[in-house]
mmCIF file of C-alpha atoms in Angstrom:
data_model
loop_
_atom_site.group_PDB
_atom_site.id
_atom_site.type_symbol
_atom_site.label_atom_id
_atom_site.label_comp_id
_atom_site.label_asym_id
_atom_site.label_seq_id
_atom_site.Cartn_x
_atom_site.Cartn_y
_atom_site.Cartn_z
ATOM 1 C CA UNK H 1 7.473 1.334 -25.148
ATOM 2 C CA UNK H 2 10.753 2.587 -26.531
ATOM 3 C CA UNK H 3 9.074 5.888 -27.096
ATOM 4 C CA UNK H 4 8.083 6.765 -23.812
ATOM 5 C CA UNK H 5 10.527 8.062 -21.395
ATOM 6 C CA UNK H 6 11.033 6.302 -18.230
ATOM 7 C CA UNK H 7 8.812 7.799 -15.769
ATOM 8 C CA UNK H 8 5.305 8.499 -16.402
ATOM 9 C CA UNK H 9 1.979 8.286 -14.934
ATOM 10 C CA UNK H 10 -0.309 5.571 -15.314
ATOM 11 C CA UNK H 11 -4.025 5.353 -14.927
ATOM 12 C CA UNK H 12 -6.673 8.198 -15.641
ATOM 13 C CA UNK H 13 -6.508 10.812 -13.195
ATOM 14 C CA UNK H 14 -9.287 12.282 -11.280
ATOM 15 C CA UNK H 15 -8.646 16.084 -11.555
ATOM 16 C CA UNK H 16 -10.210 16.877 -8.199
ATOM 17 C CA UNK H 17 -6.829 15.008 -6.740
ATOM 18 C CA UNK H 18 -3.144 16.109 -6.701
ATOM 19 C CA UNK H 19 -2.122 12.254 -7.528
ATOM 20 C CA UNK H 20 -1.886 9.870 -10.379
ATOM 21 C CA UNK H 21 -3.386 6.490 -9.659
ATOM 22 C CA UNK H 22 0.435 5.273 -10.401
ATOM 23 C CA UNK H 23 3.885 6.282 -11.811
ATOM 24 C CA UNK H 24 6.007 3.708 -13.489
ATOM 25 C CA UNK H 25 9.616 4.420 -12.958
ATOM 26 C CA UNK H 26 12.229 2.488 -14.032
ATOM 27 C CA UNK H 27 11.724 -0.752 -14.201
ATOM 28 C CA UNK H 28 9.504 -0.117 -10.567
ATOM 29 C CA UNK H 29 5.672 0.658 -11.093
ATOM 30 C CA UNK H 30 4.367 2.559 -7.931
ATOM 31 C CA UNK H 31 0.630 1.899 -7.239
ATOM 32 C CA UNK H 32 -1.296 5.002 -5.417
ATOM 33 C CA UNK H 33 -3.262 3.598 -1.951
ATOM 34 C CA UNK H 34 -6.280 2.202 -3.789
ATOM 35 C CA UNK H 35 -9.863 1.391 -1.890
ATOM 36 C CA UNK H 36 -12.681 -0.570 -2.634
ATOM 37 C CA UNK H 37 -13.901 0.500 -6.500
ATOM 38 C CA UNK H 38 -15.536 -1.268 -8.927
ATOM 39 C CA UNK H 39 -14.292 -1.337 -12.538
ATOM 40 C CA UNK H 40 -16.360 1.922 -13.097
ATOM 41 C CA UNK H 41 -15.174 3.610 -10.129
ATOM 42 C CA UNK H 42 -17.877 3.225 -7.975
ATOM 43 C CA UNK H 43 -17.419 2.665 -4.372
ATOM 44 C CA UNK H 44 -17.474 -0.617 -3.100
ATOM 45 C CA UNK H 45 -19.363 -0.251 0.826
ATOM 46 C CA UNK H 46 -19.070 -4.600 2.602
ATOM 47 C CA UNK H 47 -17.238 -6.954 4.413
ATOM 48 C CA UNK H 48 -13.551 -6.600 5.263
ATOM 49 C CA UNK H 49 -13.548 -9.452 2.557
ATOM 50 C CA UNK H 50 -15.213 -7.745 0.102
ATOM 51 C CA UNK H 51 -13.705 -4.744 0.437
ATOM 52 C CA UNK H 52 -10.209 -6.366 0.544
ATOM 53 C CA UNK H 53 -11.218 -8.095 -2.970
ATOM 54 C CA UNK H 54 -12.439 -5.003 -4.449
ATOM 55 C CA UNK H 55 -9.166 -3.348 -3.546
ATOM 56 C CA UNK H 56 -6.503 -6.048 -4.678
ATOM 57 C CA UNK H 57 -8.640 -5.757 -7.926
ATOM 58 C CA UNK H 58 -8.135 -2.123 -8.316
ATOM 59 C CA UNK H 59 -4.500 -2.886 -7.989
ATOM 60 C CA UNK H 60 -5.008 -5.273 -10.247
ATOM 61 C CA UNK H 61 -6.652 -3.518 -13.030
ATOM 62 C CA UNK H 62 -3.506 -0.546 -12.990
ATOM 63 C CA UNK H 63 -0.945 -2.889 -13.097
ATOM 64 C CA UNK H 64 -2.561 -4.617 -16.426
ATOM 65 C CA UNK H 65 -2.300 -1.214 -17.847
ATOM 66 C CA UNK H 66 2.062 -1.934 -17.943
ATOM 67 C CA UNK H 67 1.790 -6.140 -18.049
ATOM 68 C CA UNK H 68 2.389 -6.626 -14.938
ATOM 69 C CA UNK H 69 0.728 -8.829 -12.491
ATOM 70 C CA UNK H 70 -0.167 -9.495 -8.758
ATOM 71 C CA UNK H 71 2.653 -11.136 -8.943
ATOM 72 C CA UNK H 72 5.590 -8.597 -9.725
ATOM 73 C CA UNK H 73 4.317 -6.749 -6.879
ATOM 74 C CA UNK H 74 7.362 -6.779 -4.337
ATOM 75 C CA UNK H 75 6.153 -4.210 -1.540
ATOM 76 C CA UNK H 76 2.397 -3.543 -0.514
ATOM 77 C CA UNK H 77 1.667 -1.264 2.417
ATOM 78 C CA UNK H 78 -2.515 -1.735 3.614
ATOM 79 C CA UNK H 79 -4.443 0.788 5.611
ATOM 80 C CA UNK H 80 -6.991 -0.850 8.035
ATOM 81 C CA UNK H 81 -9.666 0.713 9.883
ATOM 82 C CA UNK H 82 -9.845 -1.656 12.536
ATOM 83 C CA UNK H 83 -7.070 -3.982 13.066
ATOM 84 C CA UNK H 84 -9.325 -6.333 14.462
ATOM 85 C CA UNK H 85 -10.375 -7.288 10.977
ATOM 86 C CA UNK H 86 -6.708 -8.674 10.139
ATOM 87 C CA UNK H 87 -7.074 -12.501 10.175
ATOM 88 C CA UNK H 88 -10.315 -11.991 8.213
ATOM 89 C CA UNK H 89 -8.318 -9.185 5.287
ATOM 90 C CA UNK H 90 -5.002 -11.268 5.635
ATOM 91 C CA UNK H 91 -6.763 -14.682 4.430
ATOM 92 C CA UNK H 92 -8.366 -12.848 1.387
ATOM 93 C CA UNK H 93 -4.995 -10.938 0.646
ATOM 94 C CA UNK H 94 -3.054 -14.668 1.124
ATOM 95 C CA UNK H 95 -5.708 -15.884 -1.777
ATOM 96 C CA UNK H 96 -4.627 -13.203 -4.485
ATOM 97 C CA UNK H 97 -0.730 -13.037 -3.759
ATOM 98 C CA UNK H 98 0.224 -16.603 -3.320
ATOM 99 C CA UNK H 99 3.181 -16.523 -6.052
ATOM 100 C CA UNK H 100 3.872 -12.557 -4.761
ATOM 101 C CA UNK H 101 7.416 -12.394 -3.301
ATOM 102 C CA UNK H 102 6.933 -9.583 -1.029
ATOM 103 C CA UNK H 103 7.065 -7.474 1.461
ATOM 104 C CA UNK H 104 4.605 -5.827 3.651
ATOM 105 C CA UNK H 105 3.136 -3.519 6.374
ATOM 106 C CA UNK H 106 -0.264 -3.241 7.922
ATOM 107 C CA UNK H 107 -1.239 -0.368 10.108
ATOM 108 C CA UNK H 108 -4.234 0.736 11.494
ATOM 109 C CA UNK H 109 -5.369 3.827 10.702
ATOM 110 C CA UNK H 110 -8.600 6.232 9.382
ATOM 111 C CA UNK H 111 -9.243 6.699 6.086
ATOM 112 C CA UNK H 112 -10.233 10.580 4.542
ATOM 113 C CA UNK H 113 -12.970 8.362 2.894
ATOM 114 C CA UNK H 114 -15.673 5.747 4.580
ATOM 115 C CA UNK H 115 -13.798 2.890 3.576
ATOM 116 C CA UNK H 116 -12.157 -0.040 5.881
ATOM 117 C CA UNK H 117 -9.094 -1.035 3.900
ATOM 118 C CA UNK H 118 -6.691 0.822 1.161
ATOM 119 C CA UNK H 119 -3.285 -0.290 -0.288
ATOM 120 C CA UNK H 120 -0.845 1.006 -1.871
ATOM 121 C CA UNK H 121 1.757 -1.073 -4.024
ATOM 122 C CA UNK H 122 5.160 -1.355 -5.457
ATOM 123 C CA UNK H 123 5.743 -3.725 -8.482
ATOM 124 C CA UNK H 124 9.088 -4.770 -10.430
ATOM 125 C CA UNK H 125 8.308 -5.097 -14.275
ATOM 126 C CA UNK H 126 11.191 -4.095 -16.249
ATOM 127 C CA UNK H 127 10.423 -2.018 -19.382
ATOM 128 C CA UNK H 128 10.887 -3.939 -22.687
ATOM 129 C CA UNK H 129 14.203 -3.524 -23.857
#
């Protein structure tokens, strides 16, 4: 990664949006507010569990594009649609961070798209030296 300068998007980015689905900066990968999409991009309509899973996945999948992990993420920030549905997203989020060292913030608030959850995400994964 020597030859890549040290900040730099990350992801493949849908044209229609003025956004990368992340920047790596530093040694600090930011993750865009992600929602519930498949692999392929396809919307992901359930539960509050599902669509918790689906998103922590999406995370998932960008951060494997730099080597990092679930658990280098060090901030998260989610987006509910109803905070009623916190015990039930919080349990599913406690199941895919458990070695995460992090901190985080859950507000309630409408999302531009029909969707009952999105997070964004900060990780710490220092570039190779």
């Amino acid at each position: 990664m020597s030859d890549k300068k040290d900040h730099y998007a990350i992801g493949k980015k849908n044209p229609n949006l003025p956004f990368h689905p992340a920047v790596r900066a530093g040694d600090f990968i930011f993750v865009s507010g992600q929602v519930p999409k498949d692999a392929d991009g396809n919307m992901i309509d359930g539960t509050i569990e599902e669509e918790t899973r689906a998103t922590i996945l999406a995370i998932e999948r960008i951060l494997a594009e730099e080597g990092a992990t679930l658990d280098d993420v060090v901030r998260a920030c989610t987006y509910l649609q109803d905070t009623r549905d916190f015990g039930r997203y919080n349990k599913v989020f406690a199941e895919h961070f458990k070695n995460a060292v992090l901190a985080r913030t859950t507000v309630e608030a409408r999302a531009v798209i029909s969707t009952k959850i999105e997070i964004d995400a900060i990780a710490y994964k220092p570039l190779p030296k």
